[in-house]
Tab-separated table of C-alpha atoms and ligand atoms in Angstrom:
chain	number	residue	atom	x	y	z
A	1	UNK	CA	0.000	0.000	0.000
A	2	UNK	CA	1.271	3.448	-0.892
A	3	UNK	CA	0.304	7.038	-0.222
A	4	UNK	CA	-1.385	8.138	-3.434
A	5	UNK	CA	-2.477	11.745	-2.868
A	6	UNK	CA	-2.938	14.358	-0.166
A	7	UNK	CA	-5.798	16.838	-0.005
A	8	UNK	CA	-5.108	20.082	1.860
A	9	UNK	CA	-7.916	22.422	2.794
A	10	UNK	CA	-9.239	24.829	5.348
A	11	UNK	CA	-12.728	24.761	6.730
A	12	UNK	CA	-14.490	28.008	7.443
A	13	UNK	CA	-16.960	27.381	10.212
A	14	UNK	CA	-20.455	28.744	10.302
A	15	UNK	CA	-20.650	31.415	12.950
A	16	UNK	CA	-22.785	34.266	14.147
A	17	UNK	CA	-20.730	37.389	13.673
A	18	UNK	CA	-17.706	35.977	15.477
A	19	UNK	CA	-14.559	35.629	13.372
A	20	UNK	CA	-13.564	32.054	14.128
A	21	UNK	CA	-10.231	30.989	12.789
A	22	UNK	CA	-10.343	28.521	9.955
A	23	UNK	CA	-9.256	24.977	10.702
A	24	UNK	CA	-6.489	23.324	8.689
A	25	UNK	CA	-7.164	19.756	7.606
A	26	UNK	CA	-5.626	17.091	5.399
A	27	UNK	CA	-7.005	13.936	3.910
A	28	UNK	CA	-4.458	11.355	2.805
A	29	UNK	CA	-5.469	8.681	0.288
A	30	UNK	CA	-3.767	5.363	-0.388
A	31	UNK	CA	-3.577	3.639	-3.753
A	32	UNK	CA	-6.091	1.044	-2.621
A	33	UNK	CA	-8.703	3.585	-1.639
A	34	UNK	CA	-8.249	3.957	2.119
A	35	UNK	CA	-8.069	7.441	3.539
A	36	UNK	CA	-7.125	9.081	6.800
A	37	UNK	CA	-7.802	12.560	8.160
A	38	UNK	CA	-5.478	14.910	10.007
A	39	UNK	CA	-5.267	18.430	11.397
A	40	UNK	CA	-2.527	21.036	11.662
A	41	UNK	CA	-2.301	23.819	14.222
A	42	UNK	CA	-4.715	26.501	12.955
A	43	UNK	CA	-2.631	29.595	13.656
A	44	UNK	CA	-3.716	32.033	10.932
A	45	UNK	CA	-5.818	29.250	9.461
A	46	UNK	CA	-2.860	26.876	9.274
A	47	UNK	CA	-1.969	28.230	5.822
A	48	UNK	CA	1.771	28.054	6.423
A	49	UNK	CA	1.567	24.353	7.351
A	50	UNK	CA	-0.805	23.467	4.509
A	51	UNK	CA	1.426	25.372	2.066
A	52	UNK	CA	4.453	23.333	3.129
A	53	UNK	CA	2.472	20.150	2.549
A	54	UNK	CA	1.463	21.282	-0.936
A	55	UNK	CA	4.853	22.628	-1.999
A	56	UNK	CA	7.341	20.410	-0.200
A	57	UNK	CA	5.955	17.485	1.766
A	58	UNK	CA	3.467	15.924	-0.662
A	59	UNK	CA	6.088	15.072	-3.284
A	60	UNK	CA	8.197	13.325	-0.628
A	61	UNK	CA	5.283	11.458	0.967
A	62	UNK	CA	3.498	10.203	-2.133
A	63	UNK	CA	4.658	6.694	-2.954
A	64	UNK	CA	5.651	5.929	0.656
A	65	UNK	CA	4.112	3.152	2.731
A	66	UNK	CA	1.711	4.764	5.240
A	67	UNK	CA	2.967	2.318	7.890
A	68	UNK	CA	6.360	4.018	7.640
A	69	UNK	CA	4.890	7.139	9.232
A	70	UNK	CA	7.598	7.578	11.893
A	71	UNK	CA	10.408	7.234	9.357
A	72	UNK	CA	8.587	9.668	7.092
A	73	UNK	CA	8.100	12.133	9.950
A	74	UNK	CA	11.770	12.152	10.914
A	75	UNK	CA	13.015	12.219	7.324
A	76	UNK	CA	10.833	15.204	6.461
A	77	UNK	CA	11.623	17.061	9.693
A	78	UNK	CA	15.317	16.859	8.897
A	79	UNK	CA	14.978	17.494	5.182
A	80	UNK	CA	12.931	20.666	5.679
A	81	UNK	CA	14.289	21.776	9.042
A	82	UNK	CA	15.401	25.145	7.669
A	83	UNK	CA	11.784	25.979	6.928
A	84	UNK	CA	11.609	26.190	10.719
A	85	UNK	CA	11.437	23.228	13.063
A	86	UNK	CA	9.177	25.234	15.391
A	87	UNK	CA	5.625	25.887	14.316
A	88	UNK	CA	4.596	25.604	10.706
A	89	UNK	CA	6.695	22.571	9.744
A	90	UNK	CA	5.901	20.565	12.874
A	91	UNK	CA	2.224	21.416	12.445
A	92	UNK	CA	2.339	20.116	8.866
A	93	UNK	CA	4.044	16.904	9.934
A	94	UNK	CA	1.519	16.514	12.753
A	95	UNK	CA	-1.382	16.653	10.290
A	96	UNK	CA	0.183	14.005	8.039
A	97	UNK	CA	1.075	11.762	10.975
A	98	UNK	CA	-2.448	11.829	12.420
A	99	UNK	CA	-3.893	10.941	9.001
A	100	UNK	CA	-1.446	8.046	8.593
A	101	UNK	CA	-2.383	6.662	12.024
A	102	UNK	CA	-6.040	6.908	10.971
A	103	UNK	CA	-5.180	4.853	7.869
A	104	UNK	CA	-3.243	2.347	9.981
A	105	UNK	CA	-6.256	1.892	12.259
A	106	UNK	CA	-8.477	1.245	9.255
A	107	UNK	CA	-5.955	-1.224	7.787
A	108	UNK	CA	-5.985	-3.279	10.984
A	109	UNK	CA	-9.639	-2.648	11.827
A	110	UNK	CA	-8.663	-1.285	15.248
A	111	UNK	CA	-8.990	2.010	17.091
A	112	UNK	CA	-5.694	3.881	17.383
A	113	UNK	CA	-5.505	3.398	21.152
A	114	UNK	CA	-5.354	-0.376	20.551
A	115	UNK	CA	-2.441	0.106	18.154
A	116	UNK	CA	-0.700	2.119	20.885
A	117	UNK	CA	-0.818	-0.905	23.158
A	118	UNK	CA	-4.233	-0.495	24.683
A	119	UNK	CA	-6.241	2.000	26.707
A	120	UNK	CA	-5.991	2.369	30.479
A	121	UNK	CA	-9.455	3.836	30.175
A	122	UNK	CA	-11.759	4.768	27.305
A	123	UNK	CA	-13.939	7.128	29.379
A	124	UNK	CA	-11.858	10.247	29.856
A	125	UNK	CA	-12.658	12.986	32.352
A	126	UNK	CA	-12.039	16.506	31.080
A	127	UNK	CA	-11.442	19.978	32.369
A	128	UNK	CA	-13.332	22.953	31.007
A	129	UNK	CA	-10.815	25.422	29.599
A	130	UNK	CA	-12.293	28.926	29.679
A	131	UNK	CA	-10.517	31.691	27.767
A	132	UNK	CA	-10.773	35.470	27.694
A	133	UNK	CA	-11.025	36.286	31.395
A	134	UNK	CA	-8.785	39.358	31.328
A	135	UNK	CA	-9.700	42.961	32.024
A	136	UNK	CA	-12.072	42.988	29.038
A	137	UNK	CA	-14.482	40.646	30.845
A	138	UNK	CA	-16.239	41.670	34.052
A	139	UNK	CA	-15.902	39.583	37.175
A	140	UNK	CA	-19.612	38.825	37.067
A	141	UNK	CA	-19.354	37.628	33.471
A	142	UNK	CA	-16.459	35.343	34.412
A	143	UNK	CA	-18.612	33.779	37.119
A	144	UNK	CA	-21.598	33.336	34.804
A	145	UNK	CA	-19.441	31.564	32.222
A	146	UNK	CA	-17.910	29.297	34.863
A	147	UNK	CA	-21.406	28.425	36.082
A	148	UNK	CA	-22.465	27.577	32.538
A	149	UNK	CA	-19.450	25.337	31.942
A	150	UNK	CA	-20.079	23.505	35.223
A	151	UNK	CA	-23.276	22.170	33.649
A	152	UNK	CA	-21.117	19.882	31.483
A	153	UNK	CA	-19.785	18.229	34.678
A	154	UNK	CA	-16.071	18.873	34.126
A	155	UNK	CA	-13.583	17.315	36.528
A	156	UNK	CA	-11.850	20.696	36.812
A	157	UNK	CA	-11.985	24.227	35.420
A	158	UNK	CA	-9.131	26.301	34.021
A	159	UNK	CA	-9.510	30.062	33.704
A	160	UNK	CA	-7.279	31.610	31.057
A	161	UNK	CA	-6.014	35.158	30.960
A	162	UNK	CA	-5.345	35.439	27.244
A	163	UNK	CA	-3.361	38.528	26.389
A	164	UNK	CA	-1.223	40.035	23.676
A	165	UNK	CA	2.013	38.956	25.400
A	166	UNK	CA	3.643	42.334	24.838
A	167	UNK	CA	2.945	43.713	28.305
A	168	UNK	CA	3.818	42.068	31.581
A	169	UNK	CA	2.111	42.245	34.975
A	170	UNK	CA	-0.826	44.291	33.699
A	171	UNK	CA	-3.984	43.885	35.722
A	172	UNK	CA	-2.672	41.502	38.401
A	173	UNK	CA	-5.231	42.790	40.957
A	174	UNK	CA	-8.016	42.054	38.437
A	175	UNK	CA	-6.669	38.544	37.817
A	176	UNK	CA	-6.425	37.773	41.515
A	177	UNK	CA	-9.897	39.126	42.228
A	178	UNK	CA	-11.265	36.778	39.559
A	179	UNK	CA	-9.235	33.816	40.847
A	180	UNK	CA	-10.643	34.437	44.352
A	181	UNK	CA	-14.207	34.869	43.110
A	182	UNK	CA	-14.107	31.663	41.059
A	183	UNK	CA	-12.744	29.773	44.055
A	184	UNK	CA	-15.570	31.112	46.188
A	185	UNK	CA	-18.124	30.173	43.531
A	186	UNK	CA	-17.054	26.542	43.124
A	187	UNK	CA	-16.158	25.843	46.753
A	188	UNK	CA	-12.909	24.798	48.382
A	189	UNK	CA	-12.711	21.282	47.005
A	190	UNK	CA	-13.347	21.792	43.282
A	191	UNK	CA	-10.148	21.528	41.194
A	192	UNK	CA	-9.146	24.812	39.530
A	193	UNK	CA	-6.297	25.835	37.262
A	194	UNK	CA	-5.012	29.258	36.249
A	195	UNK	CA	-3.456	29.991	32.848
A	196	UNK	CA	-1.403	33.198	32.698
A	197	UNK	CA	-0.665	32.849	28.978
A	198	UNK	CA	2.837	34.234	29.518
A	199	UNK	CA	1.585	37.470	31.061
A	200	UNK	CA	3.951	37.981	33.995
A	201	UNK	CA	7.492	38.854	34.918
A	202	UNK	CA	9.245	36.419	37.248
A	203	UNK	CA	8.364	38.581	40.251
A	204	UNK	CA	4.779	39.042	39.108
A	205	UNK	CA	4.444	35.302	38.560
A	206	UNK	CA	5.706	34.520	42.053
A	207	UNK	CA	3.224	36.979	43.541
A	208	UNK	CA	0.297	35.484	41.596
A	209	UNK	CA	1.503	31.922	42.191
A	210	UNK	CA	1.608	32.380	45.978
A	211	UNK	CA	-1.932	33.741	45.932
A	212	UNK	CA	-3.035	30.724	43.870
A	213	UNK	CA	-1.393	28.416	46.399
A	214	UNK	CA	-3.411	30.068	49.169
A	215	UNK	CA	-6.542	29.604	47.076
A	216	UNK	CA	-5.799	25.925	46.527
A	217	UNK	CA	-5.404	26.061	42.749
A	218	UNK	CA	-4.220	22.823	41.116
A	219	UNK	CA	-1.784	24.207	38.566
A	220	UNK	CA	-0.384	27.511	37.281
A	221	UNK	CA	0.120	27.502	33.527
A	222	UNK	CA	2.738	29.432	31.523
A	223	UNK	CA	3.366	32.191	34.065
A	224	UNK	CA	6.212	33.860	32.113
A	225	UNK	CA	7.205	34.226	28.472
A	226	UNK	CA	7.546	30.772	26.907
A	227	UNK	CA	11.036	31.519	25.588
A	228	UNK	CA	12.321	32.461	29.058
A	229	UNK	CA	12.945	28.838	29.918
A	230	UNK	CA	15.176	29.524	32.943
A	231	UNK	CA	12.629	31.970	34.359
A	232	UNK	CA	9.856	29.408	33.857
A	233	UNK	CA	11.949	26.913	35.790
A	234	UNK	CA	12.752	29.432	38.519
A	235	UNK	CA	9.057	30.155	39.060
A	236	UNK	CA	8.331	26.421	39.097
A	237	UNK	CA	11.032	25.717	41.651
A	238	UNK	CA	10.139	28.589	43.983
A	239	UNK	CA	6.446	27.746	44.148
A	240	UNK	CA	4.783	24.678	45.551
A	241	UNK	CA	1.843	24.889	43.127
A	242	UNK	CA	2.505	22.840	39.974
A	243	UNK	CA	3.783	25.140	37.223
A	244	UNK	CA	3.137	23.922	33.681
A	245	UNK	CA	4.462	24.912	30.257
A	246	UNK	CA	5.201	23.503	26.838
A	247	UNK	CA	2.265	24.273	24.579
A	248	UNK	CA	4.630	26.497	22.577
A	249	UNK	CA	7.421	23.930	22.484
A	250	UNK	CA	7.812	22.018	19.241
A	251	UNK	CA	10.618	19.554	19.809
A	252	UNK	CA	11.412	16.913	22.399
A	253	UNK	CA	14.749	18.686	22.925
A	254	UNK	CA	12.801	21.846	23.803
A	255	UNK	CA	10.761	19.931	26.348
A	256	UNK	CA	13.955	18.583	27.912
A	257	UNK	CA	15.135	22.187	28.411
A	258	UNK	CA	11.913	22.996	30.244
A	259	UNK	CA	12.222	19.905	32.419
A	260	UNK	CA	15.869	20.592	33.211
A	261	UNK	CA	14.932	24.154	34.186
A	262	UNK	CA	12.506	22.774	36.766
A	263	UNK	CA	9.111	22.573	35.061
A	264	UNK	CA	7.299	19.482	36.331
A	265	UNK	CA	4.239	19.435	34.064
A	266	UNK	CA	4.608	19.642	30.289
A	267	UNK	CA	1.870	20.396	27.781
A	268	UNK	CA	2.862	19.556	24.205
A	269	UNK	CA	0.110	19.733	21.593
A	270	UNK	CA	-0.557	16.923	19.125
A	271	UNK	CA	-1.441	19.267	16.215
A	272	UNK	CA	1.651	21.404	16.812
A	273	UNK	CA	4.379	18.834	17.182
A	274	UNK	CA	4.660	15.439	15.606
A	275	UNK	CA	1.078	14.236	15.742
A	276	UNK	CA	0.472	10.924	17.464
A	277	UNK	CA	4.047	9.752	16.848
A	278	UNK	CA	5.388	12.972	18.358
A	279	UNK	CA	3.106	12.982	21.392
A	280	UNK	CA	4.053	9.378	22.175
A	281	UNK	CA	7.698	10.454	22.317
A	282	UNK	CA	6.728	13.296	24.660
A	283	UNK	CA	4.908	10.815	26.887
A	284	UNK	CA	8.010	8.617	27.082
A	285	UNK	CA	10.112	11.658	27.914
A	286	UNK	CA	7.757	12.740	30.688
A	287	UNK	CA	7.585	9.219	32.066
A	288	UNK	CA	11.350	8.897	32.129
A	289	UNK	CA	11.759	12.195	34.000
A	290	UNK	CA	8.887	11.692	36.433
A	291	UNK	CA	7.175	14.730	34.946
A	292	UNK	CA	3.436	15.055	34.350
A	293	UNK	CA	2.275	15.186	30.732
A	294	UNK	CA	-1.053	16.958	30.368
A	295	UNK	CA	-1.305	17.731	26.693
A	296	UNK	CA	-2.553	21.050	25.429
A	297	UNK	CA	-5.498	20.684	23.028
A	298	UNK	CA	-7.886	23.395	21.971
A	299	UNK	CA	-9.107	22.072	18.610
A	300	UNK	CA	-12.516	20.478	19.026
A	301	UNK	CA	-12.589	17.884	16.266
A	302	UNK	CA	-9.710	15.869	14.760
A	303	UNK	CA	-7.050	17.251	17.112
A	304	UNK	CA	-9.173	16.506	20.142
A	305	UNK	CA	-9.931	12.968	18.983
A	306	UNK	CA	-6.284	12.194	18.168
A	307	UNK	CA	-5.231	13.588	21.532
A	308	UNK	CA	-7.742	11.374	23.307
A	309	UNK	CA	-6.344	8.192	21.767
A	310	UNK	CA	-2.910	9.011	23.171
A	311	UNK	CA	-4.312	10.171	26.519
A	312	UNK	CA	-6.256	6.911	26.840
A	313	UNK	CA	-3.042	4.932	26.368
A	314	UNK	CA	-1.109	6.983	28.944
A	315	UNK	CA	-0.407	5.277	32.272
A	316	UNK	CA	0.123	8.293	34.517
A	317	UNK	CA	-2.767	10.453	33.346
A	318	UNK	CA	-2.649	12.679	36.406
A	319	UNK	CA	-5.043	15.320	35.203
A	320	UNK	CA	-8.153	15.418	33.003
A	321	UNK	CA	-7.922	16.243	29.297
A	322	UNK	CA	-8.550	19.760	28.044
A	323	UNK	CA	-11.882	20.755	26.510
A	324	UNK	CA	-11.851	24.253	25.142
A	325	UNK	CA	-14.675	26.782	25.014
A	326	UNK	CA	-17.473	25.110	23.010
A	327	UNK	CA	-17.907	26.538	19.524
A	328	UNK	CA	-19.871	25.849	16.372
A	329	UNK	CA	-16.758	24.023	15.270
A	330	UNK	CA	-17.990	20.963	17.132
A	331	UNK	CA	-20.884	20.590	14.728
A	332	UNK	CA	-21.801	19.904	11.191
A	333	UNK	CA	-19.057	18.617	8.998
A	334	UNK	CA	-18.170	15.316	10.686
A	335	UNK	CA	-20.155	12.118	11.008
A	336	UNK	CA	-19.393	12.228	14.732
A	337	UNK	CA	-17.410	14.582	16.913
A	338	UNK	CA	-16.089	14.166	20.404
A	339	UNK	CA	-18.660	15.416	22.875
A	340	UNK	CA	-18.821	14.546	26.561
A	341	UNK	CA	-21.567	12.512	28.154
A	342	UNK	CA	-22.017	12.606	31.913
A	343	UNK	CA	-18.728	14.365	32.479
A	344	UNK	CA	-16.550	12.158	30.292
A	345	UNK	CA	-15.458	11.726	26.708
A	346	UNK	CA	-15.969	8.159	25.531
A	347	UNK	CA	-13.713	6.590	22.920
A	348	UNK	CA	-15.378	4.076	20.636
A	349	UNK	CA	-13.899	0.895	19.181
A	350	UNK	CA	-14.311	2.145	15.616
A	351	UNK	CA	-11.164	1.761	13.502
A	352	UNK	CA	-8.623	4.567	13.345
A	353	UNK	CA	-9.627	7.889	14.855
A	354	UNK	CA	-13.274	6.793	14.824
A	355	UNK	CA	-14.597	9.847	13.006
A	356	UNK	CA	-14.766	11.078	9.428
A	357	UNK	CA	-15.981	13.991	7.357
A	358	UNK	CA	-19.607	14.253	6.349
A	359	UNK	CA	-18.683	14.789	2.730
A	360	UNK	CA	-21.712	16.829	1.663
A	361	UNK	CA	-21.653	19.130	4.685
A	362	UNK	CA	-17.889	19.555	4.554
A	363	UNK	CA	-17.795	20.475	0.877
A	364	UNK	CA	-19.957	23.527	1.558
A	365	UNK	CA	-17.405	25.202	3.799
A	366	UNK	CA	-14.216	23.742	2.373
A	367	UNK	CA	-11.541	26.089	1.026
A	368	UNK	CA	-8.875	24.436	-1.109
A	369	UNK	CA	-5.241	25.135	-0.383
A	370	UNK	CA	-3.599	24.172	-3.621
A	371	UNK	CA	-0.448	26.276	-3.454
B	1	CA	CA1	-2.400	27.574	27.881
């Protein structure tokens, strides 16, 4: 069996006046008619990754055996490394890898988690990841949104303070007031996490982190700029709350730097680095270092499903999986999408990823990326 062709396209989601980013998808076909689906990180619609697939990767991949996906991944990463190992290239390789695992599952008639050696559990608790809680949102609105997300029965809630990353330590009193109010709303025992999205200096992060410790928060995510690896480690080592980072790290070597600096919870993202093959390597790395791996995942369809297969196969799954703010992107163009029931996501025993495009619905919002 050989890879025969690769479709690259964006999907523009239906929305009500809100400019959702486009998603970046691939569909890989084999010469005997099987296909697999994959997703790249959708930064700016994923155009950079899809362009690399069209211009550079497709010619190398076509004709290869889809079961050689790890060899293909490493060969292409090294061949095109000067396009940038961080970001666009690793997102492109992630999309191809996920699609090839989907094909492999269909070839063997098994769900991907079986091909990974089996699932520790197929019912996965999740945490509700709630973005946009900065100064632009009132404290009351933050509480109303948290209340609404609690209806889905998450195992934990993470409040994110998304920001432009060009100012540090802005609005710390506002952030702390919201962290306190959310704690009061959910009670002392409900697990909470706080995502700074790189918004603080080292001193600011220590101040916020100590307040979060007093409030009993579970983890403190990306307190300082992601590229200040030593500072991230310093904050992690000086606080007792778990400090996490790694959603903007694209290589296993980069994750090692974070771990060596002192970070004890890493958050690589399956659509940003290496796909299923890449995330498995991250899991081995975390396991070997005694570090928690709690993968970042904010894409609601293919990325989420691929991430769940790896999470299900992970022994030390110390924290629930991420479920981002619900959007229209969970509807419409797939035959089934991951959606929780009674507080958990349930993996099926369908082959491969266990989901596929609804061809008619997808074609209406599909935008070709042909180079
Ligand atoms: Ca984050």
